[in-house]
mmCIF file with all atom_site columns, C-alpha atoms in Angstrom:
data_model
loop_
_atom_site.group_PDB
_atom_site.id
_atom_site.type_symbol
_atom_site.label_atom_id
_atom_site.label_alt_id
_atom_site.label_comp_id
_atom_site.label_asym_id
_atom_site.label_entity_id
_atom_site.label_seq_id
_atom_site.pdbx_PDB_ins_code
_atom_site.Cartn_x
_atom_site.Cartn_y
_atom_site.Cartn_z
_atom_site.occupancy
_atom_site.B_iso_or_equiv
_atom_site.pdbx_formal_charge
_atom_site.auth_seq_id
_atom_site.auth_comp_id
_atom_site.auth_asym_id
_atom_site.auth_atom_id
_atom_site.pdbx_PDB_model_num
ATOM 1   C CA . UNK V 1 1   ? 0.253   -50.767 25.484 1.00 81.00 ? 965  UNK V CA 1
ATOM 2   C CA . UNK V 1 2   ? 1.698   -47.379 25.117 1.00 87.00 ? 966  UNK V CA 1
ATOM 3   C CA . UNK V 1 3   ? 1.060   -44.478 27.700 1.00 93.00 ? 967  UNK V CA 1
ATOM 4   C CA . UNK V 1 4   ? 2.170   -41.085 26.859 1.00 96.00 ? 968  UNK V CA 1
ATOM 5   C CA . UNK V 1 5   ? 2.460   -38.306 29.609 1.00 96.00 ? 969  UNK V CA 1
ATOM 6   C CA . UNK V 1 6   ? 2.147   -34.753 29.471 1.00 97.00 ? 970  UNK V CA 1
ATOM 7   C CA . UNK V 1 7   ? 3.849   -32.331 31.485 1.00 97.00 ? 971  UNK V CA 1
ATOM 8   C CA . UNK V 1 8   ? 4.787   -28.799 31.825 1.00 97.00 ? 972  UNK V CA 1
ATOM 9   C CA . UNK V 1 9   ? 1.568   -26.911 31.630 1.00 97.00 ? 973  UNK V CA 1
ATOM 10  C CA . UNK V 1 10  ? 0.769   -23.927 33.723 1.00 97.00 ? 974  UNK V CA 1
ATOM 11  C CA . UNK V 1 11  ? -0.085  -20.387 34.050 1.00 98.00 ? 975  UNK V CA 1
ATOM 12  C CA . UNK V 1 12  ? 1.869   -17.774 32.244 1.00 98.00 ? 976  UNK V CA 1
ATOM 13  C CA . UNK V 1 13  ? 1.733   -14.294 31.059 1.00 98.00 ? 977  UNK V CA 1
ATOM 14  C CA . UNK V 1 14  ? 1.425   -12.926 27.470 1.00 98.00 ? 978  UNK V CA 1
ATOM 15  C CA . UNK V 1 15  ? 5.027   -13.217 26.255 1.00 98.00 ? 979  UNK V CA 1
ATOM 16  C CA . UNK V 1 16  ? 6.408   -16.004 28.471 1.00 98.00 ? 980  UNK V CA 1
ATOM 17  C CA . UNK V 1 17  ? 7.529   -19.040 27.460 1.00 98.00 ? 981  UNK V CA 1
ATOM 18  C CA . UNK V 1 18  ? 7.042   -22.931 28.441 1.00 98.00 ? 982  UNK V CA 1
ATOM 19  C CA . UNK V 1 19  ? 8.164   -26.226 27.988 1.00 98.00 ? 983  UNK V CA 1
ATOM 20  C CA . UNK V 1 20  ? 6.228   -29.240 27.502 1.00 98.00 ? 984  UNK V CA 1
ATOM 21  C CA . UNK V 1 21  ? 7.361   -32.585 27.725 1.00 98.00 ? 985  UNK V CA 1
ATOM 22  C CA . UNK V 1 22  ? 5.660   -35.768 26.806 1.00 97.00 ? 986  UNK V CA 1
ATOM 23  C CA . UNK V 1 23  ? 7.326   -39.124 27.946 1.00 95.00 ? 987  UNK V CA 1
ATOM 24  C CA . UNK V 1 24  ? 6.038   -42.603 26.444 1.00 92.00 ? 988  UNK V CA 1
ATOM 25  C CA . UNK V 1 25  ? 6.390   -46.037 28.778 1.00 87.00 ? 989  UNK V CA 1
ATOM 26  C CA . UNK V 1 26  ? 4.876   -49.344 28.213 1.00 82.00 ? 990  UNK V CA 1
ATOM 27  C CA . UNK V 1 27  ? 5.618   -51.841 25.632 1.00 78.00 ? 991  UNK V CA 1
ATOM 28  C CA . UNK V 1 28  ? 8.839   -51.013 23.271 1.00 75.00 ? 992  UNK V CA 1
ATOM 29  C CA . UNK V 1 29  ? 7.321   -48.560 20.400 1.00 77.00 ? 993  UNK V CA 1
ATOM 30  C CA . UNK V 1 30  ? 8.747   -46.778 17.752 1.00 86.00 ? 994  UNK V CA 1
ATOM 31  C CA . UNK V 1 31  ? 6.204   -44.198 16.420 1.00 91.00 ? 995  UNK V CA 1
ATOM 32  C CA . UNK V 1 32  ? 5.706   -43.567 12.518 1.00 93.00 ? 996  UNK V CA 1
ATOM 33  C CA . UNK V 1 33  ? 5.201   -40.006 13.824 1.00 95.00 ? 997  UNK V CA 1
ATOM 34  C CA . UNK V 1 34  ? 4.528   -37.881 17.189 1.00 96.00 ? 998  UNK V CA 1
ATOM 35  C CA . UNK V 1 35  ? 2.675   -34.827 17.556 1.00 97.00 ? 999  UNK V CA 1
ATOM 36  C CA . UNK V 1 36  ? 1.585   -31.849 20.242 1.00 98.00 ? 1000 UNK V CA 1
ATOM 37  C CA . UNK V 1 37  ? -2.307  -31.070 19.514 1.00 98.00 ? 1001 UNK V CA 1
ATOM 38  C CA . UNK V 1 38  ? -4.355  -28.421 21.411 1.00 98.00 ? 1002 UNK V CA 1
ATOM 39  C CA . UNK V 1 39  ? -8.043  -28.126 22.395 1.00 98.00 ? 1003 UNK V CA 1
ATOM 40  C CA . UNK V 1 40  ? -9.903  -24.604 23.633 1.00 97.00 ? 1004 UNK V CA 1
ATOM 41  C CA . UNK V 1 41  ? -12.638 -24.363 25.165 1.00 92.00 ? 1005 UNK V CA 1
ATOM 42  C CA . UNK V 1 42  ? -15.777 -25.030 22.955 1.00 95.00 ? 1006 UNK V CA 1
ATOM 43  C CA . UNK V 1 43  ? -13.244 -25.235 19.791 1.00 96.00 ? 1007 UNK V CA 1
ATOM 44  C CA . UNK V 1 44  ? -12.471 -28.847 18.135 1.00 97.00 ? 1008 UNK V CA 1
ATOM 45  C CA . UNK V 1 45  ? -9.369  -30.182 18.571 1.00 97.00 ? 1009 UNK V CA 1
ATOM 46  C CA . UNK V 1 46  ? -6.457  -28.969 16.496 1.00 97.00 ? 1010 UNK V CA 1
ATOM 47  C CA . UNK V 1 47  ? -2.726  -30.471 15.132 1.00 97.00 ? 1011 UNK V CA 1
ATOM 48  C CA . UNK V 1 48  ? -0.078  -27.747 16.380 1.00 98.00 ? 1012 UNK V CA 1
ATOM 49  C CA . UNK V 1 49  ? 2.867   -29.155 15.329 1.00 98.00 ? 1013 UNK V CA 1
ATOM 50  C CA . UNK V 1 50  ? 4.418   -32.908 14.546 1.00 98.00 ? 1014 UNK V CA 1
ATOM 51  C CA . UNK V 1 51  ? 7.689   -34.963 13.798 1.00 96.00 ? 1015 UNK V CA 1
ATOM 52  C CA . UNK V 1 52  ? 8.118   -37.853 11.851 1.00 95.00 ? 1016 UNK V CA 1
ATOM 53  C CA . UNK V 1 53  ? 10.471  -40.226 13.194 1.00 89.00 ? 1017 UNK V CA 1
ATOM 54  C CA . UNK V 1 54  ? 12.456  -41.740 10.412 1.00 90.00 ? 1018 UNK V CA 1
ATOM 55  C CA . UNK V 1 55  ? 13.782  -38.368 8.873  1.00 93.00 ? 1019 UNK V CA 1
ATOM 56  C CA . UNK V 1 56  ? 12.629  -35.796 11.552 1.00 93.00 ? 1020 UNK V CA 1
ATOM 57  C CA . UNK V 1 57  ? 10.699  -33.886 9.371  1.00 96.00 ? 1021 UNK V CA 1
ATOM 58  C CA . UNK V 1 58  ? 8.597   -31.234 11.693 1.00 97.00 ? 1022 UNK V CA 1
ATOM 59  C CA . UNK V 1 59  ? 5.418   -29.868 10.531 1.00 97.00 ? 1023 UNK V CA 1
ATOM 60  C CA . UNK V 1 60  ? 3.777   -26.809 11.806 1.00 98.00 ? 1024 UNK V CA 1
ATOM 61  C CA . UNK V 1 61  ? 0.298   -24.984 12.023 1.00 98.00 ? 1025 UNK V CA 1
ATOM 62  C CA . UNK V 1 62  ? 0.870   -22.062 10.538 1.00 98.00 ? 1026 UNK V CA 1
ATOM 63  C CA . UNK V 1 63  ? -0.234  -20.112 13.737 1.00 97.00 ? 1027 UNK V CA 1
ATOM 64  C CA . UNK V 1 64  ? 2.232   -21.184 15.656 1.00 98.00 ? 1028 UNK V CA 1
ATOM 65  C CA . UNK V 1 65  ? 5.158   -20.946 13.438 1.00 98.00 ? 1029 UNK V CA 1
ATOM 66  C CA . UNK V 1 66  ? 8.382   -19.016 14.379 1.00 97.00 ? 1030 UNK V CA 1
ATOM 67  C CA . UNK V 1 67  ? 6.933   -19.581 18.172 1.00 98.00 ? 1031 UNK V CA 1
ATOM 68  C CA . UNK V 1 68  ? 7.128   -23.067 18.805 1.00 98.00 ? 1032 UNK V CA 1
ATOM 69  C CA . UNK V 1 69  ? 9.180   -25.821 18.576 1.00 98.00 ? 1033 UNK V CA 1
ATOM 70  C CA . UNK V 1 70  ? 9.109   -29.473 18.297 1.00 98.00 ? 1034 UNK V CA 1
ATOM 71  C CA . UNK V 1 71  ? 11.667  -31.970 19.363 1.00 97.00 ? 1035 UNK V CA 1
ATOM 72  C CA . UNK V 1 72  ? 12.384  -35.162 20.405 1.00 94.00 ? 1036 UNK V CA 1
ATOM 73  C CA . UNK V 1 73  ? 14.968  -37.574 22.968 1.00 91.00 ? 1037 UNK V CA 1
ATOM 74  C CA . UNK V 1 74  ? 14.323  -41.078 21.288 1.00 85.00 ? 1038 UNK V CA 1
ATOM 75  C CA . UNK V 1 75  ? 16.825  -42.339 24.102 1.00 87.00 ? 1039 UNK V CA 1
ATOM 76  C CA . UNK V 1 76  ? 14.628  -40.708 27.013 1.00 89.00 ? 1040 UNK V CA 1
ATOM 77  C CA . UNK V 1 77  ? 11.033  -41.514 24.955 1.00 89.00 ? 1041 UNK V CA 1
ATOM 78  C CA . UNK V 1 78  ? 10.455  -38.349 25.338 1.00 94.00 ? 1042 UNK V CA 1
ATOM 79  C CA . UNK V 1 79  ? 9.137   -35.396 22.967 1.00 96.00 ? 1043 UNK V CA 1
ATOM 80  C CA . UNK V 1 80  ? 8.935   -31.817 23.745 1.00 98.00 ? 1044 UNK V CA 1
ATOM 81  C CA . UNK V 1 81  ? 7.436   -28.976 22.742 1.00 98.00 ? 1045 UNK V CA 1
ATOM 82  C CA . UNK V 1 82  ? 9.076   -25.090 23.445 1.00 98.00 ? 1046 UNK V CA 1
ATOM 83  C CA . UNK V 1 83  ? 6.394   -22.545 23.093 1.00 98.00 ? 1047 UNK V CA 1
ATOM 84  C CA . UNK V 1 84  ? 7.697   -18.932 23.135 1.00 98.00 ? 1048 UNK V CA 1
ATOM 85  C CA . UNK V 1 85  ? 6.434   -15.435 23.233 1.00 98.00 ? 1049 UNK V CA 1
ATOM 86  C CA . UNK V 1 86  ? 2.799   -17.161 23.909 1.00 98.00 ? 1050 UNK V CA 1
ATOM 87  C CA . UNK V 1 87  ? -0.126  -15.214 23.238 1.00 98.00 ? 1051 UNK V CA 1
ATOM 88  C CA . UNK V 1 88  ? -4.072  -16.112 25.180 1.00 97.00 ? 1052 UNK V CA 1
ATOM 89  C CA . UNK V 1 89  ? -5.008  -17.469 22.003 1.00 97.00 ? 1053 UNK V CA 1
ATOM 90  C CA . UNK V 1 90  ? -2.504  -20.068 22.785 1.00 98.00 ? 1054 UNK V CA 1
ATOM 91  C CA . UNK V 1 91  ? -4.556  -21.042 25.804 1.00 98.00 ? 1055 UNK V CA 1
ATOM 92  C CA . UNK V 1 92  ? -5.790  -24.776 25.295 1.00 98.00 ? 1056 UNK V CA 1
ATOM 93  C CA . UNK V 1 93  ? -5.367  -28.071 26.947 1.00 98.00 ? 1057 UNK V CA 1
ATOM 94  C CA . UNK V 1 94  ? -2.381  -29.615 25.041 1.00 98.00 ? 1058 UNK V CA 1
ATOM 95  C CA . UNK V 1 95  ? -2.276  -33.234 24.055 1.00 98.00 ? 1059 UNK V CA 1
ATOM 96  C CA . UNK V 1 96  ? 0.500   -35.113 22.716 1.00 98.00 ? 1060 UNK V CA 1
ATOM 97  C CA . UNK V 1 97  ? 0.053   -37.817 20.569 1.00 97.00 ? 1061 UNK V CA 1
ATOM 98  C CA . UNK V 1 98  ? 1.889   -41.115 18.510 1.00 95.00 ? 1062 UNK V CA 1
ATOM 99  C CA . UNK V 1 99  ? 0.802   -42.385 15.210 1.00 94.00 ? 1063 UNK V CA 1
ATOM 100 C CA . UNK V 1 100 ? 1.791   -46.245 15.084 1.00 91.00 ? 1064 UNK V CA 1
ATOM 101 C CA . UNK V 1 101 ? 1.316   -46.557 11.115 1.00 88.00 ? 1065 UNK V CA 1
ATOM 102 C CA . UNK V 1 102 ? 2.877   -44.395 7.864  1.00 87.00 ? 1066 UNK V CA 1
ATOM 103 C CA . UNK V 1 103 ? 0.581   -41.996 6.865  1.00 88.00 ? 1067 UNK V CA 1
ATOM 104 C CA . UNK V 1 104 ? 0.211   -38.240 6.739  1.00 89.00 ? 1068 UNK V CA 1
ATOM 105 C CA . UNK V 1 105 ? 1.721   -36.669 10.335 1.00 90.00 ? 1069 UNK V CA 1
ATOM 106 C CA . UNK V 1 106 ? 0.107   -33.652 9.760  1.00 91.00 ? 1070 UNK V CA 1
ATOM 107 C CA . UNK V 1 107 ? -3.420  -34.731 10.500 1.00 91.00 ? 1071 UNK V CA 1
ATOM 108 C CA . UNK V 1 108 ? -5.369  -35.364 13.692 1.00 91.00 ? 1072 UNK V CA 1
ATOM 109 C CA . UNK V 1 109 ? -5.527  -39.185 13.414 1.00 92.00 ? 1073 UNK V CA 1
ATOM 110 C CA . UNK V 1 110 ? -3.300  -41.097 15.476 1.00 95.00 ? 1074 UNK V CA 1
ATOM 111 C CA . UNK V 1 111 ? -3.870  -43.624 17.824 1.00 93.00 ? 1075 UNK V CA 1
ATOM 112 C CA . UNK V 1 112 ? -2.215  -43.081 21.486 1.00 95.00 ? 1076 UNK V CA 1
ATOM 113 C CA . UNK V 1 113 ? -3.218  -39.854 22.886 1.00 97.00 ? 1077 UNK V CA 1
ATOM 114 C CA . UNK V 1 114 ? -1.882  -38.581 26.318 1.00 97.00 ? 1078 UNK V CA 1
ATOM 115 C CA . UNK V 1 115 ? -4.387  -37.073 29.182 1.00 97.00 ? 1079 UNK V CA 1
ATOM 116 C CA . UNK V 1 116 ? -3.439  -33.552 28.734 1.00 97.00 ? 1080 UNK V CA 1
ATOM 117 C CA . UNK V 1 117 ? -1.938  -30.561 30.422 1.00 98.00 ? 1081 UNK V CA 1
ATOM 118 C CA . UNK V 1 118 ? -3.616  -27.430 30.894 1.00 98.00 ? 1082 UNK V CA 1
ATOM 119 C CA . UNK V 1 119 ? -2.014  -24.207 29.271 1.00 98.00 ? 1083 UNK V CA 1
ATOM 120 C CA . UNK V 1 120 ? -3.528  -20.767 30.019 1.00 98.00 ? 1084 UNK V CA 1
ATOM 121 C CA . UNK V 1 121 ? -1.778  -17.547 28.815 1.00 98.00 ? 1085 UNK V CA 1
ATOM 122 C CA . UNK V 1 122 ? -3.043  -14.294 30.792 1.00 97.00 ? 1086 UNK V CA 1
ATOM 123 C CA . UNK V 1 123 ? -3.009  -10.774 28.754 1.00 94.00 ? 1087 UNK V CA 1
#
């Protein structure tokens, strides 16, 4: 079994930065892709960004391009999300997830999920 644990969320002001971390533990695991997702109250979960393990290719939602950066440290089994110039509309619960099979990385169809971390951006 694989466990994903997010950390780094919090309450910030518009324009501030946060870095989220997601650490994987459990059995040896080399996911095809990992991603960050978010869900705001009353809205559906959406993909924010994803990264493929084999080549490091990254994907970003238009709403976060130029502000968010996904990265990984394979030696530490940790995924990061650097969020800069945060906006109130970025307020949501952020989840990391891993996909174990070769498929499109930029979808919400992933098989391992963390429990989420709250990010709140005040105006």
